[in-house]
């Protein structure tokens, strides 16, 4: 594929790395020479120092032959113009990043009249994800699949758990559920019947949502959950604005602390139901004065990863029930694991996941990237002609790092065994370790080529 990416920021860099495989020709355009040099030194691509709206440059790089253009500069208007221009010049598909709240409300209009195929908004996606976590009342982390019928539960085993120091075959699992992975000492493994669980292990179950919820409340000795009524957001950027809208609409009391006075005025004018406080989020006296220790959730949205991590540790010390930390630098993932930060959100990975789903035309319905990038859980529609269909699972010889967690046939959910047969059109929830991602496609798709193969393989081919 011939792919053009305009904008060499964090998302542009990540997408460039993802797509830069031997089957792809990737061109990265930006006016920032330093950013281009960074990309050029570690990624196999062509870099061009130019404005993405330069018509002559677009002609020189043969935009009319491009399969995909992604515009992710730091200005919405520039991204819209570039995407529209590329589409009208013959580019097959165009994606634009649009982030400003004023523009977000008009996205459908932009897509229709400006010929933009897909719009990504990292801050809005982050807000939706965080809102989903905060508004849940379960005491475990959970991801839904198959329109809410199947869930993946993730929780840490305590010393009181009945599951520790026992092999899996002796455990009483929830009805219609399966343990697909165990995270121990920063290493994700797929267990077998002889695997013995230990205190502090993080266990991942996939199963029927109602059964998992019932079991988590009655047998797992989890701390009691409570409804989120008060949330403090530290940092008042776009993600904070979107999240405050989501939370206040659900009746949650929201406080935002932001150090920029002008930004505080903007937020106060547009968020009448939230309390906006001008101040430094790292000022502990201010936090305590504003009720930091009495909230049900704290969201760390400052513009600095280091501040977010330190503030999350402070919140953990004060035993705030829900702590969500935004971390933009991928190389901080291991640090997050070591510090025991349970919920971390990476806007770049979230956006890459959304773009992945779009480019696969609905074949992948949802993707959950597990903390640290150890594994992914995907909901895939089985296709006619693929290896996975019309034969018992025990005959497929799936790699050990790939687990079929659930199969949805119509309205019925099945936890598969070796005799289960998947048919075309079934929804399949698949757990996969990172090192085995590239092995999935031959089982679920007719060919080994295409965008999906390129995206999955990128996780193993960092340059």
Tab-separated table of N, CA and C in Angstrom, residues 15 29 40 76 78 80 130 173 182 199 209 223 230 246 259 271 276 278 317 332 367 403 407 416 422 435 441 443:
chain	number	residue	atom	x	y	z
A	15	UNK	N	1.675	6.067	13.880
A	15	UNK	CA	1.073	5.509	12.675
A	15	UNK	C	2.129	5.187	11.626
A	29	UNK	N	5.068	13.663	6.003
A	29	UNK	CA	5.253	15.071	5.635
A	29	UNK	C	5.077	15.955	6.865
A	40	UNK	N	12.991	9.370	10.625
A	40	UNK	CA	13.873	8.797	9.604
A	40	UNK	C	14.931	7.898	10.209
A	76	UNK	N	-7.007	21.507	13.284
A	76	UNK	CA	-8.150	20.831	12.665
A	76	UNK	C	-8.382	21.299	11.236
A	78	UNK	N	-6.431	22.663	9.061
A	78	UNK	CA	-5.396	22.183	8.132
A	78	UNK	C	-5.641	20.729	7.767
A	80	UNK	N	-8.471	19.111	7.744
A	80	UNK	CA	-9.647	19.004	6.883
A	80	UNK	C	-9.321	19.388	5.442
A	130	UNK	N	-12.566	6.895	29.665
A	130	UNK	CA	-12.491	7.217	31.089
A	130	UNK	C	-13.898	7.303	31.694
A	173	UNK	N	-14.891	-21.749	38.789
A	173	UNK	CA	-15.024	-20.566	37.945
A	173	UNK	C	-16.488	-20.208	37.757
A	182	UNK	N	-2.799	-14.685	32.734
A	182	UNK	CA	-2.370	-14.273	34.066
A	182	UNK	C	-1.164	-13.353	33.904
A	199	UNK	N	-0.789	-14.602	45.129
A	199	UNK	CA	-1.201	-13.278	45.555
A	199	UNK	C	-0.567	-12.230	44.639
A	209	UNK	N	-21.376	-11.915	30.660
A	209	UNK	CA	-21.274	-10.767	31.560
A	209	UNK	C	-22.014	-10.980	32.873
A	223	UNK	N	-12.958	-5.621	47.041
A	223	UNK	CA	-13.422	-4.511	47.880
A	223	UNK	C	-14.784	-4.025	47.401
A	230	UNK	N	-18.649	11.948	42.837
A	230	UNK	CA	-17.788	13.141	42.783
A	230	UNK	C	-16.460	12.785	42.121
A	246	UNK	N	-19.564	14.437	29.709
A	246	UNK	CA	-20.101	13.081	29.876
A	246	UNK	C	-20.542	12.855	31.321
A	259	UNK	N	-4.192	25.218	35.618
A	259	UNK	CA	-3.267	26.300	35.996
A	259	UNK	C	-3.336	27.505	35.068
A	271	UNK	N	-18.833	24.998	30.486
A	271	UNK	CA	-19.217	23.913	31.395
A	271	UNK	C	-19.920	24.510	32.620
A	276	UNK	N	-14.907	25.029	38.025
A	276	UNK	CA	-13.579	25.233	37.463
A	276	UNK	C	-12.738	26.025	38.457
A	278	UNK	N	-8.991	27.713	39.301
A	278	UNK	CA	-7.697	28.151	38.791
A	278	UNK	C	-6.626	27.848	39.833
A	317	UNK	N	-2.171	6.847	47.647
A	317	UNK	CA	-1.843	6.948	49.076
A	317	UNK	C	-3.080	7.313	49.894
A	332	UNK	N	6.973	4.830	29.115
A	332	UNK	CA	6.643	4.887	30.543
A	332	UNK	C	5.806	3.689	30.981
A	367	UNK	N	-11.465	-3.629	19.894
A	367	UNK	CA	-10.137	-4.055	20.309
A	367	UNK	C	-9.872	-3.513	21.702
A	403	UNK	N	-6.162	-17.557	22.252
A	403	UNK	CA	-7.251	-18.256	22.930
A	403	UNK	C	-8.587	-17.747	22.400
A	407	UNK	N	-17.712	-17.434	21.770
A	407	UNK	CA	-18.310	-17.437	20.428
A	407	UNK	C	-19.775	-17.051	20.583
A	416	UNK	N	-16.163	-21.768	24.301
A	416	UNK	CA	-15.821	-22.909	23.447
A	416	UNK	C	-14.938	-23.946	24.142
A	422	UNK	N	-16.983	-23.073	14.690
A	422	UNK	CA	-17.332	-21.689	14.373
A	422	UNK	C	-17.822	-21.625	12.936
A	435	UNK	N	3.191	-11.301	21.135
A	435	UNK	CA	4.128	-11.959	20.215
A	435	UNK	C	3.442	-12.865	19.209
A	441	UNK	N	-4.249	-13.608	11.652
A	441	UNK	CA	-4.913	-13.350	10.375
A	441	UNK	C	-5.069	-14.574	9.487
A	443	UNK	N	-5.892	-17.419	10.184
A	443	UNK	CA	-7.031	-18.218	10.629
A	443	UNK	C	-8.373	-17.537	10.361
